[in-house]
Coordinates of C-alpha atoms in Angstrom, one line a residue:
M132 CA -5.7 14.9 -6.5
K133 CA -3.9 11.5 -7.4
K134 CA -5.7 8.5 -6.6
V135 CA -3.6 5.3 -5.3
A136 CA -4.6 1.9 -5.0
I137 CA -3.3 -0.1 -1.9
I138 CA -3.2 -3.8 -2.0
L139 CA -3.2 -5.5 1.6
S140 CA -2.5 -9.1 2.3
G141 CA -4.5 -9.8 5.5
C142 CA -4.0 -8.5 8.9
G143 CA -0.8 -9.1 11.0
V144 CA 3.0 -9.1 10.5
F145 CA 3.3 -13.1 10.6
D146 CA 0.2 -14.1 8.3
G147 CA -0.9 -10.9 6.7
A148 CA -0.2 -7.3 5.9
E149 CA 2.2 -5.4 8.4
I150 CA -0.2 -3.2 10.2
H151 CA 2.1 -0.4 11.0
E152 CA 3.3 -0.4 7.3
S153 CA -0.1 -0.4 6.1
V154 CA -1.3 2.6 8.2
L155 CA 2.0 4.5 7.6
T156 CA 1.3 4.0 3.7
M157 CA -2.3 5.4 4.1
L158 CA -1.0 8.3 6.4
H159 CA 1.9 9.4 4.1
L160 CA -0.3 9.2 0.9
E161 CA -2.9 11.4 2.7
M162 CA -0.3 13.7 3.8
A163 CA 1.1 13.8 0.4
G164 CA -2.2 15.2 -0.9
A165 CA -3.4 11.8 -2.4
S166 CA -6.5 9.7 -2.0
Y167 CA -6.4 5.9 -1.7
Q168 CA -8.5 2.9 -1.9
C169 CA -7.7 -0.4 -0.4
F170 CA -8.0 -3.9 -2.0
A171 CA -7.2 -7.4 -1.0
P172 CA -7.8 -10.9 -2.6
N173 CA -10.9 -12.9 -1.5
I174 CA -9.1 -15.9 -0.6
D175 CA -8.1 -17.9 2.4
Q176 CA -4.8 -17.1 4.3
H177 CA -2.1 -19.6 4.1
H178 CA -2.4 -20.2 7.8
V179 CA -3.3 -18.1 11.0
V180 CA -0.5 -17.2 13.5
N181 CA -1.2 -16.4 17.1
H182 CA 0.7 -13.0 17.3
L183 CA 1.2 -13.3 21.1
N184 CA 3.4 -16.5 21.0
S185 CA 4.1 -16.7 17.3
E186 CA 2.5 -20.3 17.1
E187 CA 0.2 -21.5 14.2
M188 CA -3.5 -21.8 15.1
N189 CA -6.0 -24.2 13.8
Q190 CA -8.1 -21.6 12.1
T191 CA -9.1 -20.5 8.8
R192 CA -9.3 -16.8 7.9
N193 CA -10.1 -14.8 4.8
V194 CA -7.6 -12.2 3.4
L195 CA -10.2 -9.8 2.4
V196 CA -12.1 -10.0 5.7
E197 CA -8.9 -9.6 7.8
A198 CA -7.6 -6.9 5.7
A199 CA -10.9 -5.0 6.2
R200 CA -9.8 -4.5 9.7
I201 CA -7.0 -2.2 8.6
A202 CA -9.0 -0.4 6.2
R203 CA -11.9 0.2 8.5
G204 CA -14.3 -1.7 6.2
E205 CA -13.7 0.5 3.3
I206 CA -12.0 -2.4 1.1
H207 CA -12.9 -4.1 -2.2
D208 CA -11.9 -7.5 -3.8
L209 CA -8.7 -7.4 -5.6
D210 CA -10.4 -8.8 -8.7
T211 CA -12.3 -5.6 -9.2
L212 CA -9.2 -3.2 -9.0
N213 CA -8.8 -1.5 -12.5
A214 CA -5.6 0.2 -13.1
N215 CA -7.4 2.7 -15.4
D216 CA -9.2 4.2 -12.3
F217 CA -5.9 4.9 -10.3
D218 CA -2.7 6.9 -10.8
A219 CA -0.5 4.7 -8.8
L220 CA -0.2 1.6 -6.8
A221 CA 1.1 0.7 -3.2
I222 CA 1.9 -2.7 -1.6
P223 CA 2.7 -2.7 2.1
G224 CA 4.7 -5.7 3.5
G225 CA 4.3 -8.2 6.2
F226 CA 4.5 -12.0 5.7
G227 CA 1.0 -12.2 3.9
V228 CA 2.9 -10.8 0.8
A229 CA 5.1 -13.9 0.8
K230 CA 2.3 -16.2 2.1
N231 CA -0.9 -15.2 0.6
L232 CA -0.1 -13.0 -2.4
S233 CA 2.7 -15.4 -3.2
D234 CA 4.6 -18.5 -1.9
F235 CA 7.9 -16.4 -1.6
A236 CA 8.3 -17.5 2.0
F237 CA 8.4 -21.1 1.2
K238 CA 9.9 -21.3 -2.2
G239 CA 12.0 -18.2 -2.7
G240 CA 13.6 -18.2 -6.1
E241 CA 11.2 -20.9 -7.4
S242 CA 8.2 -19.0 -6.1
T243 CA 5.0 -18.2 -8.0
I244 CA 2.5 -15.3 -7.3
L245 CA -1.2 -14.9 -7.1
A246 CA -2.5 -14.4 -10.7
A247 CA -4.5 -11.4 -9.8
L248 CA -1.7 -9.6 -8.2
K249 CA 0.5 -10.3 -11.2
T250 CA -2.2 -9.1 -13.5
T251 CA -2.9 -5.8 -11.6
C252 CA 0.8 -5.0 -11.2
A253 CA 1.4 -5.5 -14.7
A254 CA -1.5 -3.3 -15.8
F255 CA -0.2 -0.5 -13.8
N256 CA 3.2 -1.0 -15.3
Q257 CA 2.1 -1.1 -18.8
Q258 CA 0.1 2.2 -18.4
K259 CA 3.6 3.6 -17.0
K260 CA 1.9 4.3 -13.5
P261 CA 4.3 3.9 -10.5
I262 CA 4.2 1.3 -8.0
A263 CA 5.7 1.4 -4.4
Y264 CA 6.7 -2.0 -2.9
V265 CA 7.3 -1.9 0.9
C266 CA 9.2 -4.3 3.1
I267 CA 9.2 -7.8 1.7
A268 CA 7.0 -6.8 -1.2
P269 CA 9.9 -5.7 -3.3
A270 CA 10.9 -9.5 -3.4
L271 CA 8.0 -10.2 -5.9
V272 CA 9.0 -7.4 -8.5
G273 CA 11.0 -10.2 -10.6
H274 CA 7.6 -11.9 -11.1
I275 CA 6.2 -8.8 -12.4
H276 CA 8.7 -6.6 -14.3
N277 CA 11.3 -6.6 -16.7
K278 CA 14.6 -8.5 -16.1
G279 CA 17.1 -6.3 -14.3
I280 CA 14.4 -4.3 -12.3
K281 CA 16.1 -2.5 -9.4
A282 CA 14.5 -2.8 -5.8
T283 CA 15.6 -3.4 -2.4
I284 CA 14.5 -5.3 0.7
G285 CA 17.3 -3.8 2.8
N286 CA 20.5 -5.9 3.2
D287 CA 19.3 -9.5 4.0
A288 CA 21.7 -11.6 1.8
D289 CA 19.3 -14.8 1.5
T290 CA 16.3 -12.7 0.4
A291 CA 18.3 -10.8 -2.0
A292 CA 19.7 -13.8 -3.6
A293 CA 16.2 -15.1 -4.1
M294 CA 15.1 -11.8 -5.8
S295 CA 18.1 -12.0 -7.9
A296 CA 17.1 -15.7 -8.9
L297 CA 13.8 -14.3 -10.0
G298 CA 15.6 -11.6 -12.4
A299 CA 15.6 -8.3 -10.1
E300 CA 18.7 -6.6 -9.3
H301 CA 18.9 -6.2 -5.5
V302 CA 20.4 -2.7 -4.2
N303 CA 21.2 -2.6 -0.5
C304 CA 19.5 0.1 1.1
H305 CA 19.3 2.0 4.6
V306 CA 16.2 1.7 6.6
D307 CA 15.4 5.4 6.1
D308 CA 15.9 5.5 2.3
I309 CA 14.1 4.4 -1.0
V310 CA 15.5 2.7 -4.3
V311 CA 13.8 4.1 -7.4
D312 CA 14.0 2.4 -10.8
E313 CA 13.3 5.4 -12.8
A314 CA 12.7 3.4 -16.1
Q315 CA 10.0 1.1 -14.6
K316 CA 8.8 3.6 -12.1
V317 CA 9.2 1.1 -9.3
I318 CA 10.0 2.5 -5.7
S319 CA 10.9 0.3 -2.9
T320 CA 11.9 0.8 0.8
P321 CA 13.1 -1.7 3.5
A322 CA 10.7 -0.6 6.3
Y323 CA 10.3 -3.5 9.0
M324 CA 12.9 -5.6 7.1
L325 CA 15.4 -3.3 8.8
A326 CA 13.3 -0.8 11.1
Q327 CA 13.7 -1.1 15.0
S328 CA 10.7 1.1 15.5
I329 CA 7.6 2.7 14.0
S330 CA 9.4 5.9 13.5
E331 CA 12.2 4.3 11.7
A332 CA 9.7 2.5 9.3
S333 CA 7.8 5.8 8.9
T334 CA 10.8 7.7 7.5
G335 CA 11.4 5.4 4.6
I336 CA 7.5 4.9 3.9
Q337 CA 7.2 8.7 3.9
K338 CA 9.9 9.0 1.2
A339 CA 8.6 6.3 -1.0
M340 CA 5.0 7.6 -0.9
N341 CA 6.1 11.2 -1.6
K342 CA 8.1 9.8 -4.5
L343 CA 5.1 7.7 -5.7
I344 CA 2.9 10.8 -6.0
E345 CA 5.7 12.7 -7.6
L346 CA 6.2 10.1 -10.4
A347 CA 2.3 9.7 -10.7

């Protein structure tokens, strides 16, 4: 049985990990015959958003504590993730990727990413273990992989331009499909960058997780 590490960025589309994408990632990994373990950084969120009205709240929340809601408490600190213990890595989307795991939401092509995330992804990459990036997460591949890495966030021109500025080659992709960089073993799918429903997001994520296990 292949073992997959999943990195979450909080809980909730506007300030953390996208919940549907996270759950679908777990579901499709399990349906593909793999096991998974969730991780998240033990840091404060950039901010907290009221998901009822999209307004910022005067609160402080911890990414690991919030992500534990999705993982039903079965989650570890990202600092303890060792690539040697897993066959592959998956990173669901949500604004937490662009606000907590990086500052891509604010700086785009001038952004930086969390050191622990970069170190972890680089370790999987160096061991030639595949990584699946979902939704907005592929925007970070230029920070991690060799120049010219192929990936998709769907077809949003501004996000694609920022990815290109970071050294990635953006490939337009339909909601139900995936882009695979065979050389670097990187898989990406647009999910809720394009999806209008949970079933639409599910189709692409299922393809991505099946490919992840195949490459592992």
